[in-house]
Amino acid sequence: MPRPLSVQLYSVRDQLTANREGTLRRLADLGYGAVEPYDVPADPKGLRASLDELGLAVSGVHAGPLLGPEPGPVLDAVAALGSGLAIVPAGIPPEDFTTHEGLARAADRLNRLVDAADRHGLRVGYHNHWWEVEPRFEDRDGRHAVEVLADLLDPAVFLEVDTYWAAVGGADVPALLRHLGDRVRALHLKDGPGTKEDPNVAVGAGIMPVPEILAAAADAWRVVEFDSCAGDAEALFDALAASRACLSSLEAA
């Protein structure tokens, strides 16, 4: 793999609340080499120390408060965690992705973060859900909203493509990734039946064309995520282990 396989910590949010150190150790024992925090913690240096002890890198940080009035402290926390990627995971109204005017507003909000991020040695990115993909613009050859957004973004702003949500939004995901090109710096890899409501399954056990997705964004961080998983905590960790095994075998092929 070009980089260690990462896991979005939102996947194990309940386990982290109950036992942060034990949960991080279990992820490391499963063979994950990196994590992606889903919230800027109150003690980023403490979390960084725990991750360093376990040999876990930070692939990126989901930092929703970046869209608030004071992004500086958020960027400080991301930098303290040792990642160069600060990712806006949500917070832009879904309706902004349905019109050109709305997309211009969305791009402006993200572009205004570039200079502050640069002063912290960071790059800003955006993570999609289905609503940034589902709208299509016939005056732009039927392109998905996220593709139109990409044309409006400062070149310094990257995309973390949630491949499952992109599929739910109606995209041919490998084709979308090829169209977005090197704008894509990270992938959320998850699998399932391709619906908005049902739980995720282990990567490789659902409908997603995983080999084609990996090939279409060969240099992007691979980040496994479960929004939800059927069963108990052990079922979740089993699915995380199966996801790692699937991706490791595909990358080694």
XYZ file of C-alpha atoms in Angstrom:
253
model
C 0.000 0.000 0.000
C 1.211 3.522 -0.671
C 0.354 4.517 2.904
C -0.771 2.657 6.018
C -4.391 1.601 5.944
C -6.421 3.953 8.122
C -9.709 3.663 9.978
C -12.135 6.511 10.636
C -12.557 6.611 14.404
C -16.261 7.424 14.086
C -16.597 3.725 13.281
C -15.697 2.878 16.904
C -17.147 5.946 18.594
C -18.957 4.026 21.334
C -15.904 1.907 22.077
C -13.682 4.990 22.252
C -16.011 6.590 24.777
C -15.863 3.492 26.956
C -12.133 2.775 26.629
C -10.049 4.980 24.364
C -6.671 3.359 24.944
C -7.988 -0.171 24.652
C -9.886 0.607 21.464
C -6.895 2.219 19.788
C -4.725 -0.729 20.783
C -7.230 -3.144 19.312
C -7.205 -1.269 15.995
C -3.429 -1.444 15.955
C -3.558 -5.160 16.775
C -5.875 -5.677 13.796
C -3.104 -4.308 11.592
C -4.313 -0.777 10.925
C -1.423 1.644 10.687
C -3.317 4.930 10.885
C -6.502 6.514 12.159
C -8.665 9.438 11.164
C -10.149 11.259 14.199
C -13.700 12.395 13.611
C -13.734 15.298 16.018
C -11.092 17.702 17.212
C -10.422 16.463 20.755
C -10.003 18.615 23.817
C -6.557 17.106 24.298
C -5.010 16.595 20.858
C -1.501 16.266 22.290
C -2.685 13.521 24.637
C -4.320 11.633 21.779
C -1.191 12.088 19.681
C 0.922 10.622 22.502
C -1.358 7.575 22.691
C -1.191 7.092 18.934
C 2.593 7.471 18.900
C 2.914 4.812 21.575
C 0.940 2.413 19.384
C 2.723 3.371 16.166
C -0.456 4.772 14.617
C -0.228 7.643 12.152
C -2.989 10.190 11.571
C -4.165 10.126 7.961
C -6.346 13.205 8.370
C -8.727 14.847 10.814
C -12.433 15.521 10.423
C -12.775 19.035 11.766
C -16.321 20.306 11.384
C -15.740 23.449 13.478
C -13.521 24.769 10.683
C -16.643 26.359 9.215
C -17.249 28.281 12.428
C -16.111 31.812 13.233
C -12.768 30.787 14.793
C -10.922 28.209 12.669
C -7.528 29.011 14.226
C -7.843 26.831 17.359
C -9.226 23.989 15.252
C -6.245 24.169 12.923
C -3.935 24.248 15.945
C -5.484 20.995 17.160
C -5.200 19.318 13.760
C -1.539 20.306 13.549
C -0.944 18.965 17.063
C -2.330 15.605 15.993
C 0.395 15.379 13.372
C -1.719 15.333 10.235
C -1.346 17.638 7.275
C -4.989 17.246 6.236
C -7.875 19.124 7.892
C -11.172 17.840 6.509
C -14.564 19.538 6.605
C -16.962 16.585 7.019
C -20.288 18.444 6.761
C -21.881 21.758 7.617
C -22.675 23.144 4.167
C -26.443 23.092 3.548
C -27.442 20.248 1.211
C -29.519 22.656 -0.875
C -26.342 24.550 -1.788
C -25.401 21.572 -3.944
C -28.510 21.917 -6.111
C -27.765 25.266 -7.817
C -24.779 27.018 -9.326
C -25.226 29.883 -6.852
C -25.194 27.472 -3.950
C -22.066 25.733 -5.219
C -20.349 29.104 -5.510
C -21.204 29.795 -1.849
C -19.916 26.375 -0.818
C -16.661 26.850 -2.692
C -16.173 30.300 -1.198
C -16.566 28.951 2.352
C -13.911 26.318 1.715
C -11.578 28.581 -0.230
C -11.555 31.128 2.602
C -9.880 28.531 4.833
C -6.878 28.027 2.561
C -4.639 30.835 3.833
C -5.194 30.061 7.514
C -4.554 26.369 6.891
C -1.389 27.178 4.993
C -0.077 29.181 7.932
C -0.471 26.032 10.024
C 1.248 23.856 7.431
C -2.066 22.197 6.567
C -4.332 21.598 3.591
C -8.110 21.839 3.786
C -10.347 19.195 2.281
C -14.029 18.367 1.952
C -15.742 15.030 2.575
C -18.922 14.216 0.671
C -22.148 12.464 1.526
C -24.813 11.462 -0.976
C -26.326 14.944 -1.325
C -23.189 16.414 -2.944
C -23.351 13.708 -5.617
C -27.026 13.134 -6.390
C -27.718 16.521 -8.073
C -26.601 16.584 -11.700
C -26.174 19.657 -13.865
C -27.387 19.227 -17.419
C -25.709 22.468 -18.483
C -22.412 20.886 -17.382
C -22.814 17.672 -19.376
C -24.762 16.011 -16.559
C -21.892 16.198 -14.125
C -22.456 15.550 -10.445
C -22.557 18.539 -8.113
C -19.283 17.543 -6.464
C -17.570 17.653 -9.853
C -18.875 21.156 -10.498
C -17.762 22.153 -6.997
C -14.261 20.865 -7.690
C -13.914 23.304 -10.600
C -14.701 26.206 -8.233
C -12.303 25.226 -5.473
C -8.885 26.717 -4.899
C -6.277 24.226 -6.165
C -5.093 23.815 -2.573
C -8.447 22.362 -1.459
C -8.603 18.582 -1.814
C -11.448 16.085 -1.697
C -11.907 13.054 0.495
C -14.357 10.972 -1.502
C -16.687 8.789 0.512
C -17.026 6.088 -2.090
C -20.122 4.470 -0.591
C -22.074 7.711 -0.293
C -21.021 8.558 -3.834
C -22.536 5.275 -5.010
C -25.718 5.928 -3.019
C -25.857 9.315 -4.745
C -25.914 7.610 -8.126
C -22.294 7.884 -9.242
C -20.205 5.424 -11.162
C -17.586 5.704 -8.457
C -14.446 4.676 -10.384
C -15.429 7.054 -13.194
C -16.069 9.854 -10.699
C -12.651 9.332 -9.148
C -10.996 9.413 -12.555
C -12.811 12.645 -13.410
C -11.721 14.274 -10.135
C -8.139 13.110 -10.646
C -5.460 14.306 -8.257
C -7.971 16.504 -6.435
C -8.730 13.295 -4.472
C -6.297 12.876 -1.589
C -8.253 10.360 0.508
C -10.980 7.733 0.133
C -13.548 6.529 2.614
C -13.916 2.841 1.871
C -17.086 1.191 3.089
C -19.502 -1.333 1.694
C -23.090 -2.458 1.992
C -26.293 -2.818 -0.022
C -26.087 0.685 -1.499
C -28.918 2.221 0.494
C -29.093 5.242 2.779
C -30.526 3.434 5.782
C -29.024 -0.057 6.016
C -25.891 -0.908 8.024
C -22.516 -1.217 6.394
C -20.791 -4.555 5.883
C -17.132 -5.446 5.607
C -15.354 -3.929 2.622
C -15.612 -6.458 -0.180
C -18.799 -8.057 1.145
C -21.294 -5.638 -0.442
C -22.024 -4.068 -3.806
C -19.010 -1.785 -4.118
C -16.508 -2.381 -6.978
C -13.562 -2.198 -4.619
C -10.717 -3.198 -7.002
C -11.822 -0.624 -9.572
C -12.128 2.069 -6.897
C -8.605 1.433 -5.633
C -7.204 1.515 -9.161
C -8.960 4.809 -9.927
C -7.291 6.632 -7.007
C -4.033 4.806 -6.580
C -2.267 7.475 -4.514
C -5.085 8.389 -2.128
C -5.186 7.496 1.556
C -7.389 4.447 2.152
C -9.663 5.023 5.156
C -12.080 2.296 6.251
C -15.322 3.544 7.811
C -18.508 2.097 9.240
C -21.378 4.504 9.756
C -23.117 1.563 11.396
C -22.668 -2.192 11.573
C -25.230 -4.890 12.368
C -24.549 -6.829 15.538
C -22.514 -6.078 18.620
C -19.037 -4.641 19.142
C -17.382 -7.955 18.315
C -19.219 -8.041 14.987
C -17.884 -4.563 14.245
C -14.291 -5.534 15.006
C -14.699 -8.696 12.931
C -15.908 -6.523 10.023
C -12.952 -4.167 10.499
C -10.598 -7.156 10.395
C -12.278 -8.529 7.264
C -12.086 -5.115 5.609
C -8.374 -4.888 6.291
C -7.812 -8.416 4.934
C -9.735 -7.614 1.751
C -7.914 -4.363 1.083
C -4.511 -5.789 1.920
C -5.005 -8.671 -0.519
C -6.177 -6.342 -3.280
C -3.290 -3.919 -2.812
C -0.811 -6.795 -2.826
C -2.232 -8.301 -6.030
